[in-house]
Amino acid sequence: MKAYIARKLLALPLILIGVSLLVFLAIRALPGDPARLMAGPEATQTAVDDMRTRLGLDRSLPAQYADFAYGAVRGDLGMSIKSKLPVVSEIGERLPYTIALAITSYLLAILVGVPAGMAGAIFRHRWPDQIVMLLAIAGASIANFWLALMAMNTFSVSLGWLPLLGATSWKSYILPSVSLAVLPMAIIARMTRSSMIEVLSQDYIRTARAKGVPAVTIYWSHALRNALLPIITIVGLNFGSLIGGAVVTESVFNWPGIGRLLVDAVRYRDYPVIQGVTLVAVTGVVVMNFLAEMLIAALNPRIRFD
């Protein structure tokens, strides 16, 4: 296990360097002139050229990337064009809200999706299974922003039970979390059902039943433990889609996270903020995938020797 972790840790910096390079090139490919934006629409060409020199945009791409990578390592992602504040401080102020929303949504998706998938497998081809599959298909098909708008209209505008916008209290987490959790919940439920059906057909499960082992012990202790590997893989790999959904959800609910910060930055062509938020989000996805691989390797020793 130590050798496996060491190999993965050695590969992690290379992956992060590749990710940072992709983010850097993608931002440079966006339309618009950052120097013109920072100098202002009324600035002369001389002022724009001076601004370009100050930003280092007149240098070669390798030199710009070296500055960007060195700054990122030191925790310096530049200054926001719009607010004139350090990008790191803006991200640091918004990131806790996004992390809290992501954790709440994922916990909700797992706590509902896993038991629902188990129920679908245990009652396969009967009405509980049909209900679970129907809801899973609907959850995977419904657009995230449409569900958020319908939830706002129903529970905030019509009934007045929950806050409409912002993050003012614990009640503010309910609608954004549910809206964001629906897609991963549907995926986890379907994956749990498929994995449980495969495990429940194994000989050792039939042997346990023949020995009179209680059904609860068979399902939760024997079957679920062996069905967890694909579920953990899906949970880890879907963190990226959760971050993508958070951008839409935070915009709809006016949530003060980095998703809304990114949308505002795109609107104002604030490329240092776009670059910084994208880098932080992609790095988070890479780290989550790494942790998922470590957990899978800990549960399945065969993976460590592949």
PDB file of C-alpha atoms in Angstrom:
ATOM      1  CA  MET A   1       0.000   0.000   0.000  1.00  0.00           C
ATOM      2  CA  LYS A   2       2.874   2.384   0.799  1.00  0.00           C
ATOM      3  CA  ALA A   3       4.454   1.766  -2.636  1.00  0.00           C
ATOM      4  CA  TYR A   4       1.075   2.359  -4.319  1.00  0.00           C
ATOM      5  CA  ILE A   5       0.572   5.640  -2.436  1.00  0.00           C
ATOM      6  CA  ALA A   6       4.143   6.705  -3.281  1.00  0.00           C
ATOM      7  CA  ARG A   7       3.574   6.072  -7.013  1.00  0.00           C
ATOM      8  CA  LYS A   8       0.351   8.073  -6.953  1.00  0.00           C
ATOM      9  CA  LEU A   9       1.933  10.915  -4.983  1.00  0.00           C
ATOM     10  CA  LEU A  10       4.784  11.115  -7.485  1.00  0.00           C
ATOM     11  CA  ALA A  11       2.295  11.321 -10.356  1.00  0.00           C
ATOM     12  CA  LEU A  12       0.143  13.957  -8.619  1.00  0.00           C
ATOM     13  CA  PRO A  13       2.506  16.943  -9.216  1.00  0.00           C
ATOM     14  CA  LEU A  14       2.800  16.029 -12.911  1.00  0.00           C
ATOM     15  CA  ILE A  15      -0.998  15.938 -13.202  1.00  0.00           C
ATOM     16  CA  LEU A  16      -1.294  19.314 -11.466  1.00  0.00           C
ATOM     17  CA  ILE A  17       1.338  20.817 -13.792  1.00  0.00           C
ATOM     18  CA  GLY A  18      -0.610  19.520 -16.792  1.00  0.00           C
ATOM     19  CA  VAL A  19      -3.852  20.898 -15.359  1.00  0.00           C
ATOM     20  CA  SER A  20      -2.324  24.315 -14.704  1.00  0.00           C
ATOM     21  CA  LEU A  21      -0.937  24.403 -18.265  1.00  0.00           C
ATOM     22  CA  LEU A  22      -4.343  23.564 -19.744  1.00  0.00           C
ATOM     23  CA  VAL A  23      -6.036  26.234 -17.614  1.00  0.00           C
ATOM     24  CA  PHE A  24      -3.398  28.807 -18.617  1.00  0.00           C
ATOM     25  CA  LEU A  25      -3.760  28.089 -22.344  1.00  0.00           C
ATOM     26  CA  ALA A  26      -7.562  27.946 -22.192  1.00  0.00           C
ATOM     27  CA  ILE A  27      -7.744  31.379 -20.544  1.00  0.00           C
ATOM     28  CA  ARG A  28      -5.349  32.833 -23.135  1.00  0.00           C
ATOM     29  CA  ALA A  29      -7.641  31.496 -25.874  1.00  0.00           C
ATOM     30  CA  LEU A  30     -10.605  33.552 -24.608  1.00  0.00           C
ATOM     31  CA  PRO A  31     -11.641  36.504 -26.813  1.00  0.00           C
ATOM     32  CA  GLY A  32     -10.915  40.066 -25.670  1.00  0.00           C
ATOM     33  CA  ASP A  33      -7.826  42.019 -24.623  1.00  0.00           C
ATOM     34  CA  PRO A  34      -7.223  41.978 -20.836  1.00  0.00           C
ATOM     35  CA  ALA A  35      -4.943  45.004 -21.099  1.00  0.00           C
ATOM     36  CA  ARG A  36      -7.701  47.009 -22.824  1.00  0.00           C
ATOM     37  CA  LEU A  37     -10.213  45.918 -20.154  1.00  0.00           C
ATOM     38  CA  MET A  38      -7.970  46.962 -17.282  1.00  0.00           C
ATOM     39  CA  ALA A  39      -6.968  50.248 -18.916  1.00  0.00           C
ATOM     40  CA  GLY A  40     -10.593  51.157 -19.639  1.00  0.00           C
ATOM     41  CA  PRO A  41     -12.565  51.820 -22.827  1.00  0.00           C
ATOM     42  CA  GLU A  42     -11.376  55.452 -23.055  1.00  0.00           C
ATOM     43  CA  ALA A  43      -7.655  54.632 -22.648  1.00  0.00           C
ATOM     44  CA  THR A  44      -5.208  55.515 -25.386  1.00  0.00           C
ATOM     45  CA  GLN A  45      -3.200  52.873 -27.196  1.00  0.00           C
ATOM     46  CA  THR A  46      -0.123  54.002 -25.266  1.00  0.00           C
ATOM     47  CA  ALA A  47      -1.899  53.419 -21.959  1.00  0.00           C
ATOM     48  CA  VAL A  48      -3.062  50.000 -23.141  1.00  0.00           C
ATOM     49  CA  ASP A  49       0.483  49.073 -24.157  1.00  0.00           C
ATOM     50  CA  ASP A  50       1.782  50.217 -20.769  1.00  0.00           C
ATOM     51  CA  MET A  51      -0.859  48.081 -19.046  1.00  0.00           C
ATOM     52  CA  ARG A  52       0.094  45.099 -21.214  1.00  0.00           C
ATOM     53  CA  THR A  53       3.695  45.522 -20.135  1.00  0.00           C
ATOM     54  CA  ARG A  54       2.711  45.775 -16.453  1.00  0.00           C
ATOM     55  CA  LEU A  55       0.655  42.561 -16.745  1.00  0.00           C
ATOM     56  CA  GLY A  56       3.483  40.797 -18.547  1.00  0.00           C
ATOM     57  CA  LEU A  57       1.261  40.056 -21.537  1.00  0.00           C
ATOM     58  CA  ASP A  58       3.927  41.318 -23.956  1.00  0.00           C
ATOM     59  CA  ARG A  59       6.178  38.426 -22.992  1.00  0.00           C
ATOM     60  CA  SER A  60       6.252  34.992 -24.596  1.00  0.00           C
ATOM     61  CA  LEU A  61       3.724  32.350 -23.505  1.00  0.00           C
ATOM     62  CA  PRO A  62       6.387  30.169 -21.807  1.00  0.00           C
ATOM     63  CA  ALA A  63       7.558  33.166 -19.772  1.00  0.00           C
ATOM     64  CA  GLN A  64       3.963  34.059 -18.847  1.00  0.00           C
ATOM     65  CA  TYR A  65       3.263  30.465 -17.808  1.00  0.00           C
ATOM     66  CA  ALA A  66       6.425  30.378 -15.701  1.00  0.00           C
ATOM     67  CA  ASP A  67       5.261  33.524 -13.874  1.00  0.00           C
ATOM     68  CA  PHE A  68       1.765  32.093 -13.459  1.00  0.00           C
ATOM     69  CA  ALA A  69       3.011  28.731 -12.135  1.00  0.00           C
ATOM     70  CA  TYR A  70       5.528  30.391  -9.780  1.00  0.00           C
ATOM     71  CA  GLY A  71       2.826  32.721  -8.481  1.00  0.00           C
ATOM     72  CA  ALA A  72       0.354  29.840  -8.002  1.00  0.00           C
ATOM     73  CA  VAL A  73       2.917  27.892  -5.968  1.00  0.00           C
ATOM     74  CA  ARG A  74       3.439  30.984  -3.775  1.00  0.00           C
ATOM     75  CA  GLY A  75      -0.327  31.510  -3.455  1.00  0.00           C
ATOM     76  CA  ASP A  76      -0.367  34.542  -5.750  1.00  0.00           C
ATOM     77  CA  LEU A  77      -2.980  34.313  -8.538  1.00  0.00           C
ATOM     78  CA  GLY A  78      -2.857  37.975  -9.531  1.00  0.00           C
ATOM     79  CA  MET A  79      -5.245  40.884  -9.034  1.00  0.00           C
ATOM     80  CA  SER A  80      -8.900  41.032 -10.004  1.00  0.00           C
ATOM     81  CA  ILE A  81      -9.605  43.440 -12.861  1.00  0.00           C
ATOM     82  CA  LYS A  82     -13.029  44.289 -11.463  1.00  0.00           C
ATOM     83  CA  SER A  83     -12.471  44.584  -7.706  1.00  0.00           C
ATOM     84  CA  LYS A  84      -8.711  45.376  -7.759  1.00  0.00           C
ATOM     85  CA  LEU A  85      -8.321  42.840  -4.913  1.00  0.00           C
ATOM     86  CA  PRO A  86      -6.023  39.791  -4.822  1.00  0.00           C
ATOM     87  CA  VAL A  87      -7.677  36.825  -6.505  1.00  0.00           C
ATOM     88  CA  VAL A  88      -6.578  34.547  -3.665  1.00  0.00           C
ATOM     89  CA  SER A  89      -8.460  36.636  -1.085  1.00  0.00           C
ATOM     90  CA  GLU A  90     -11.612  36.672  -3.230  1.00  0.00           C
ATOM     91  CA  ILE A  91     -11.479  32.887  -3.682  1.00  0.00           C
ATOM     92  CA  GLY A  92     -10.667  32.383  -0.004  1.00  0.00           C
ATOM     93  CA  GLU A  93     -13.728  34.409   0.961  1.00  0.00           C
ATOM     94  CA  ARG A  94     -16.074  32.444  -1.341  1.00  0.00           C
ATOM     95  CA  LEU A  95     -14.598  28.928  -1.186  1.00  0.00           C
ATOM     96  CA  PRO A  96     -16.040  27.915   2.251  1.00  0.00           C
ATOM     97  CA  TYR A  97     -19.577  28.473   0.933  1.00  0.00           C
ATOM     98  CA  THR A  98     -18.953  26.223  -2.078  1.00  0.00           C
ATOM     99  CA  ILE A  99     -17.288  23.523   0.035  1.00  0.00           C
ATOM    100  CA  ALA A 100     -20.173  23.560   2.515  1.00  0.00           C
ATOM    101  CA  LEU A 101     -22.699  23.307  -0.326  1.00  0.00           C
ATOM    102  CA  ALA A 102     -20.754  20.482  -2.018  1.00  0.00           C
ATOM    103  CA  ILE A 103     -20.403  18.468   1.210  1.00  0.00           C
ATOM    104  CA  THR A 104     -24.077  18.898   2.093  1.00  0.00           C
ATOM    105  CA  SER A 105     -25.143  17.860  -1.415  1.00  0.00           C
ATOM    106  CA  TYR A 106     -22.869  14.824  -1.564  1.00  0.00           C
ATOM    107  CA  LEU A 107     -23.908  13.614   1.892  1.00  0.00           C
ATOM    108  CA  LEU A 108     -27.547  13.947   0.864  1.00  0.00           C
ATOM    109  CA  ALA A 109     -26.894  12.109  -2.412  1.00  0.00           C
ATOM    110  CA  ILE A 110     -25.121   9.232  -0.635  1.00  0.00           C
ATOM    111  CA  LEU A 111     -27.571   8.944   2.273  1.00  0.00           C
ATOM    112  CA  VAL A 112     -30.532   8.742  -0.119  1.00  0.00           C
ATOM    113  CA  GLY A 113     -28.939   7.147  -3.197  1.00  0.00           C
ATOM    114  CA  VAL A 114     -27.316   4.123  -1.516  1.00  0.00           C
ATOM    115  CA  PRO A 115     -30.412   2.904   0.424  1.00  0.00           C
ATOM    116  CA  ALA A 116     -32.599   3.590  -2.630  1.00  0.00           C
ATOM    117  CA  GLY A 117     -30.292   1.515  -4.832  1.00  0.00           C
ATOM    118  CA  MET A 118     -30.221  -1.262  -2.237  1.00  0.00           C
ATOM    119  CA  ALA A 119     -34.018  -1.282  -2.106  1.00  0.00           C
ATOM    120  CA  GLY A 120     -34.125  -1.511  -5.907  1.00  0.00           C
ATOM    121  CA  ALA A 121     -31.788  -4.509  -5.888  1.00  0.00           C
ATOM    122  CA  ILE A 122     -33.505  -6.310  -3.002  1.00  0.00           C
ATOM    123  CA  PHE A 123     -36.983  -5.835  -4.522  1.00  0.00           C
ATOM    124  CA  ARG A 124     -35.803  -6.293  -8.106  1.00  0.00           C
ATOM    125  CA  HIS A 125     -38.596  -6.094 -10.721  1.00  0.00           C
ATOM    126  CA  ARG A 126     -41.198  -5.282  -8.057  1.00  0.00           C
ATOM    127  CA  TRP A 127     -42.861  -1.944  -7.354  1.00  0.00           C
ATOM    128  CA  PRO A 128     -40.139  -0.523  -5.018  1.00  0.00           C
ATOM    129  CA  ASP A 129     -37.555  -1.223  -7.747  1.00  0.00           C
ATOM    130  CA  GLN A 130     -39.759   0.376 -10.398  1.00  0.00           C
ATOM    131  CA  ILE A 131     -40.229   3.514  -8.283  1.00  0.00           C
ATOM    132  CA  VAL A 132     -36.489   3.778  -7.603  1.00  0.00           C
ATOM    133  CA  MET A 133     -35.619   3.369 -11.280  1.00  0.00           C
ATOM    134  CA  LEU A 134     -38.291   5.858 -12.353  1.00  0.00           C
ATOM    135  CA  LEU A 135     -37.010   8.486  -9.906  1.00  0.00           C
ATOM    136  CA  ALA A 136     -33.383   7.745 -10.870  1.00  0.00           C
ATOM    137  CA  ILE A 137     -34.087   8.223 -14.561  1.00  0.00           C
ATOM    138  CA  ALA A 138     -36.039  11.411 -13.839  1.00  0.00           C
ATOM    139  CA  GLY A 139     -33.242  12.717 -11.586  1.00  0.00           C
ATOM    140  CA  ALA A 140     -30.617  12.077 -14.248  1.00  0.00           C
ATOM    141  CA  SER A 141     -32.749  13.713 -16.951  1.00  0.00           C
ATOM    142  CA  ILE A 142     -33.985  16.894 -15.259  1.00  0.00           C
ATOM    143  CA  ALA A 143     -31.922  20.017 -15.890  1.00  0.00           C
ATOM    144  CA  ASN A 144     -30.311  21.347 -12.741  1.00  0.00           C
ATOM    145  CA  PHE A 145     -31.349  24.986 -13.274  1.00  0.00           C
ATOM    146  CA  TRP A 146     -34.983  24.032 -14.066  1.00  0.00           C
ATOM    147  CA  LEU A 147     -35.270  22.023 -10.863  1.00  0.00           C
ATOM    148  CA  ALA A 148     -33.757  24.900  -8.883  1.00  0.00           C
ATOM    149  CA  LEU A 149     -36.246  27.392 -10.344  1.00  0.00           C
ATOM    150  CA  MET A 150     -39.213  25.079  -9.667  1.00  0.00           C
ATOM    151  CA  ALA A 151     -38.055  24.531  -6.068  1.00  0.00           C
ATOM    152  CA  MET A 152     -37.670  28.285  -5.537  1.00  0.00           C
ATOM    153  CA  ASN A 153     -41.123  28.981  -6.951  1.00  0.00           C
ATOM    154  CA  THR A 154     -42.769  26.278  -4.837  1.00  0.00           C
ATOM    155  CA  PHE A 155     -41.049  26.409  -1.447  1.00  0.00           C
ATOM    156  CA  SER A 156     -39.936  30.053  -1.319  1.00  0.00           C
ATOM    157  CA  VAL A 157     -42.371  32.110  -3.408  1.00  0.00           C
ATOM    158  CA  SER A 158     -45.642  30.142  -3.043  1.00  0.00           C
ATOM    159  CA  LEU A 159     -45.283  28.503   0.384  1.00  0.00           C
ATOM    160  CA  GLY A 160     -42.752  30.865   1.966  1.00  0.00           C
ATOM    161  CA  TRP A 161     -41.105  28.037   3.910  1.00  0.00           C
ATOM    162  CA  LEU A 162     -37.505  28.591   2.846  1.00  0.00           C
ATOM    163  CA  PRO A 163     -35.279  31.591   1.990  1.00  0.00           C
ATOM    164  CA  LEU A 164     -35.325  32.569  -1.658  1.00  0.00           C
ATOM    165  CA  LEU A 165     -31.734  33.762  -2.222  1.00  0.00           C
ATOM    166  CA  GLY A 166     -28.356  33.975  -0.533  1.00  0.00           C
ATOM    167  CA  ALA A 167     -26.829  32.171   2.448  1.00  0.00           C
ATOM    168  CA  THR A 168     -28.509  33.788   5.430  1.00  0.00           C
ATOM    169  CA  SER A 169     -29.174  30.751   7.678  1.00  0.00           C
ATOM    170  CA  TRP A 170     -29.088  26.942   7.735  1.00  0.00           C
ATOM    171  CA  LYS A 171     -32.416  26.930   5.894  1.00  0.00           C
ATOM    172  CA  SER A 172     -30.663  28.587   2.953  1.00  0.00           C
ATOM    173  CA  TYR A 173     -28.741  25.339   2.347  1.00  0.00           C
ATOM    174  CA  ILE A 174     -31.837  23.182   1.779  1.00  0.00           C
ATOM    175  CA  LEU A 175     -32.956  24.180  -1.706  1.00  0.00           C
ATOM    176  CA  PRO A 176     -29.454  24.574  -3.258  1.00  0.00           C
ATOM    177  CA  SER A 177     -28.295  21.298  -1.693  1.00  0.00           C
ATOM    178  CA  VAL A 178     -31.307  19.327  -2.892  1.00  0.00           C
ATOM    179  CA  SER A 179     -31.077  20.841  -6.386  1.00  0.00           C
ATOM    180  CA  LEU A 180     -27.385  20.014  -6.611  1.00  0.00           C
ATOM    181  CA  ALA A 181     -27.778  16.523  -5.106  1.00  0.00           C
ATOM    182  CA  VAL A 182     -30.422  15.189  -7.473  1.00  0.00           C
ATOM    183  CA  LEU A 183     -28.067  14.179 -10.322  1.00  0.00           C
ATOM    184  CA  PRO A 184     -25.393  12.423  -8.188  1.00  0.00           C
ATOM    185  CA  MET A 185     -28.202  10.862  -6.141  1.00  0.00           C
ATOM    186  CA  ALA A 186     -29.698   9.312  -9.283  1.00  0.00           C
ATOM    187  CA  ILE A 187     -26.287   8.072 -10.467  1.00  0.00           C
ATOM    188  CA  ILE A 188     -25.419   6.586  -7.075  1.00  0.00           C
ATOM    189  CA  ALA A 189     -28.823   4.864  -6.801  1.00  0.00           C
ATOM    190  CA  ARG A 190     -28.464   3.237 -10.231  1.00  0.00           C
ATOM    191  CA  MET A 191     -24.871   2.175  -9.592  1.00  0.00           C
ATOM    192  CA  THR A 192     -25.742   0.783  -6.143  1.00  0.00           C
ATOM    193  CA  ARG A 193     -28.632  -1.199  -7.605  1.00  0.00           C
ATOM    194  CA  SER A 194     -26.502  -2.727 -10.383  1.00  0.00           C
ATOM    195  CA  SER A 195     -23.619  -3.542  -8.061  1.00  0.00           C
ATOM    196  CA  MET A 196     -25.905  -5.029  -5.381  1.00  0.00           C
ATOM    197  CA  ILE A 197     -27.721  -7.213  -7.933  1.00  0.00           C
ATOM    198  CA  GLU A 198     -24.385  -8.650  -9.062  1.00  0.00           C
ATOM    199  CA  VAL A 199     -23.199  -9.287  -5.496  1.00  0.00           C
ATOM    200  CA  LEU A 200     -26.512 -10.813  -4.372  1.00  0.00           C
ATOM    201  CA  SER A 201     -26.179 -13.473  -7.099  1.00  0.00           C
ATOM    202  CA  GLN A 202     -22.838 -14.715  -5.738  1.00  0.00           C
ATOM    203  CA  ASP A 203     -22.491 -18.162  -4.177  1.00  0.00           C
ATOM    204  CA  TYR A 204     -21.386 -16.882  -0.767  1.00  0.00           C
ATOM    205  CA  ILE A 205     -24.624 -14.911  -0.461  1.00  0.00           C
ATOM    206  CA  ARG A 206     -26.652 -18.054  -1.197  1.00  0.00           C
ATOM    207  CA  THR A 207     -24.531 -19.930   1.347  1.00  0.00           C
ATOM    208  CA  ALA A 208     -25.174 -17.256   3.972  1.00  0.00           C
ATOM    209  CA  ARG A 209     -28.907 -17.476   3.315  1.00  0.00           C
ATOM    210  CA  ALA A 210     -28.790 -21.295   3.556  1.00  0.00           C
ATOM    211  CA  LYS A 211     -27.063 -20.994   6.934  1.00  0.00           C
ATOM    212  CA  GLY A 212     -29.870 -18.779   8.190  1.00  0.00           C
ATOM    213  CA  VAL A 213     -27.909 -15.525   8.422  1.00  0.00           C
ATOM    214  CA  PRO A 214     -30.396 -12.662   9.009  1.00  0.00           C
ATOM    215  CA  ALA A 215     -31.324 -10.728   5.874  1.00  0.00           C
ATOM    216  CA  VAL A 216     -30.230  -7.425   7.407  1.00  0.00           C
ATOM    217  CA  THR A 217     -26.743  -8.824   8.023  1.00  0.00           C
ATOM    218  CA  ILE A 218     -26.536 -10.220   4.482  1.00  0.00           C
ATOM    219  CA  TYR A 219     -27.559  -6.965   2.839  1.00  0.00           C
ATOM    220  CA  TRP A 220     -25.642  -4.450   4.973  1.00  0.00           C
ATOM    221  CA  SER A 221     -22.610  -6.445   6.078  1.00  0.00           C
ATOM    222  CA  HIS A 222     -21.892  -8.933   3.281  1.00  0.00           C
ATOM    223  CA  ALA A 223     -23.449  -7.524   0.112  1.00  0.00           C
ATOM    224  CA  LEU A 224     -23.027  -3.752   0.554  1.00  0.00           C
ATOM    225  CA  ARG A 225     -19.383  -4.041   1.632  1.00  0.00           C
ATOM    226  CA  ASN A 226     -18.498  -5.843  -1.597  1.00  0.00           C
ATOM    227  CA  ALA A 227     -20.680  -3.573  -3.707  1.00  0.00           C
ATOM    228  CA  LEU A 228     -18.997  -0.408  -2.418  1.00  0.00           C
ATOM    229  CA  LEU A 229     -16.050  -0.305  -4.833  1.00  0.00           C
ATOM    230  CA  PRO A 230     -17.892   0.866  -7.972  1.00  0.00           C
ATOM    231  CA  ILE A 231     -19.982   3.199  -5.810  1.00  0.00           C
ATOM    232  CA  ILE A 232     -16.869   4.876  -4.373  1.00  0.00           C
ATOM    233  CA  THR A 233     -15.420   5.145  -7.873  1.00  0.00           C
ATOM    234  CA  ILE A 234     -18.549   6.866  -9.126  1.00  0.00           C
ATOM    235  CA  VAL A 235     -18.648   9.192  -6.113  1.00  0.00           C
ATOM    236  CA  GLY A 236     -15.033  10.246  -6.685  1.00  0.00           C
ATOM    237  CA  LEU A 237     -15.289  10.673 -10.428  1.00  0.00           C
ATOM    238  CA  ASN A 238     -18.544  12.632 -10.219  1.00  0.00           C
ATOM    239  CA  PHE A 239     -17.060  15.340  -8.025  1.00  0.00           C
ATOM    240  CA  GLY A 240     -16.197  17.250 -11.196  1.00  0.00           C
ATOM    241  CA  SER A 241     -19.806  17.233 -12.371  1.00  0.00           C
ATOM    242  CA  LEU A 242     -20.848  18.394  -8.896  1.00  0.00           C
ATOM    243  CA  ILE A 243     -18.542  21.421  -9.208  1.00  0.00           C
ATOM    244  CA  GLY A 244     -19.961  22.112 -12.672  1.00  0.00           C
ATOM    245  CA  GLY A 245     -23.503  21.937 -11.285  1.00  0.00           C
ATOM    246  CA  ALA A 246     -22.501  24.238  -8.422  1.00  0.00           C
ATOM    247  CA  VAL A 247     -21.725  27.013 -10.929  1.00  0.00           C
ATOM    248  CA  VAL A 248     -25.319  26.922 -12.187  1.00  0.00           C
ATOM    249  CA  THR A 249     -26.909  26.362  -8.768  1.00  0.00           C
ATOM    250  CA  GLU A 250     -24.977  29.185  -7.109  1.00  0.00           C
ATOM    251  CA  SER A 251     -25.976  31.565  -9.897  1.00  0.00           C
ATOM    252  CA  VAL A 252     -29.670  30.663  -9.591  1.00  0.00           C
ATOM    253  CA  PHE A 253     -29.743  30.965  -5.793  1.00  0.00           C
ATOM    254  CA  ASN A 254     -27.354  33.949  -5.644  1.00  0.00           C
ATOM    255  CA  TRP A 255     -25.101  31.767  -3.500  1.00  0.00           C
ATOM    256  CA  PRO A 256     -21.845  33.536  -2.473  1.00  0.00           C
ATOM    257  CA  GLY A 257     -19.530  30.720  -3.627  1.00  0.00           C
ATOM    258  CA  ILE A 258     -16.787  30.449  -6.237  1.00  0.00           C
ATOM    259  CA  GLY A 259     -19.307  29.283  -8.852  1.00  0.00           C
ATOM    260  CA  ARG A 260     -21.075  32.623  -8.771  1.00  0.00           C
ATOM    261  CA  LEU A 261     -17.694  34.365  -8.598  1.00  0.00           C
ATOM    262  CA  LEU A 262     -16.722  32.570 -11.805  1.00  0.00           C
ATOM    263  CA  VAL A 263     -19.926  33.584 -13.584  1.00  0.00           C
ATOM    264  CA  ASP A 264     -19.421  37.228 -12.558  1.00  0.00           C
ATOM    265  CA  ALA A 265     -15.787  37.053 -13.703  1.00  0.00           C
ATOM    266  CA  VAL A 266     -16.814  35.724 -17.121  1.00  0.00           C
ATOM    267  CA  ARG A 267     -19.363  38.527 -17.439  1.00  0.00           C
ATOM    268  CA  TYR A 268     -16.695  41.188 -16.779  1.00  0.00           C
ATOM    269  CA  ARG A 269     -13.924  39.317 -18.650  1.00  0.00           C
ATOM    270  CA  ASP A 270     -11.980  39.300 -15.373  1.00  0.00           C
ATOM    271  CA  TYR A 271      -9.437  36.803 -16.633  1.00  0.00           C
ATOM    272  CA  PRO A 272      -7.227  36.583 -13.466  1.00  0.00           C
ATOM    273  CA  VAL A 273     -10.327  35.527 -11.471  1.00  0.00           C
ATOM    274  CA  ILE A 274     -11.454  33.107 -14.212  1.00  0.00           C
ATOM    275  CA  GLN A 275      -7.984  31.622 -14.279  1.00  0.00           C
ATOM    276  CA  GLY A 276      -7.724  31.375 -10.487  1.00  0.00           C
ATOM    277  CA  VAL A 277     -11.187  29.894  -9.888  1.00  0.00           C
ATOM    278  CA  THR A 278     -10.744  27.380 -12.703  1.00  0.00           C
ATOM    279  CA  LEU A 279      -7.372  26.310 -11.347  1.00  0.00           C
ATOM    280  CA  VAL A 280      -8.725  25.879  -7.804  1.00  0.00           C
ATOM    281  CA  ALA A 281     -11.787  23.937  -9.012  1.00  0.00           C
ATOM    282  CA  VAL A 282      -9.809  21.595 -11.277  1.00  0.00           C
ATOM    283  CA  THR A 283      -7.209  21.035  -8.560  1.00  0.00           C
ATOM    284  CA  GLY A 284     -10.040  20.106  -6.186  1.00  0.00           C
ATOM    285  CA  VAL A 285     -11.330  17.545  -8.693  1.00  0.00           C
ATOM    286  CA  VAL A 286      -7.833  16.049  -9.102  1.00  0.00           C
ATOM    287  CA  VAL A 287      -7.367  15.799  -5.331  1.00  0.00           C
ATOM    288  CA  MET A 288     -10.799  14.207  -4.862  1.00  0.00           C
ATOM    289  CA  ASN A 289     -10.022  11.615  -7.542  1.00  0.00           C
ATOM    290  CA  PHE A 290      -6.712  10.904  -5.807  1.00  0.00           C
ATOM    291  CA  LEU A 291      -8.456  10.370  -2.458  1.00  0.00           C
ATOM    292  CA  ALA A 292     -11.031   8.107  -4.135  1.00  0.00           C
ATOM    293  CA  GLU A 293      -8.223   6.008  -5.652  1.00  0.00           C
ATOM    294  CA  MET A 294      -6.585   5.684  -2.237  1.00  0.00           C
ATOM    295  CA  LEU A 295      -9.859   4.588  -0.639  1.00  0.00           C
ATOM    296  CA  ILE A 296     -10.524   2.058  -3.416  1.00  0.00           C
ATOM    297  CA  ALA A 297      -7.002   0.653  -3.070  1.00  0.00           C
ATOM    298  CA  ALA A 298      -7.475   0.347   0.680  1.00  0.00           C
ATOM    299  CA  LEU A 299     -10.716  -1.613   0.183  1.00  0.00           C
ATOM    300  CA  ASN A 300      -9.485  -3.756  -2.730  1.00  0.00           C
ATOM    301  CA  PRO A 301      -5.872  -5.025  -2.367  1.00  0.00           C
ATOM    302  CA  ARG A 302      -5.876  -6.405  -5.947  1.00  0.00           C
ATOM    303  CA  ILE A 303      -5.769  -2.859  -7.352  1.00  0.00           C
ATOM    304  CA  ARG A 304      -2.493  -2.125  -5.567  1.00  0.00           C
ATOM    305  CA  PHE A 305      -0.730  -4.882  -7.491  1.00  0.00           C
ATOM    306  CA  ASP A 306      -2.083  -4.133 -10.967  1.00  0.00           C
TER     307      ASP A 306
END
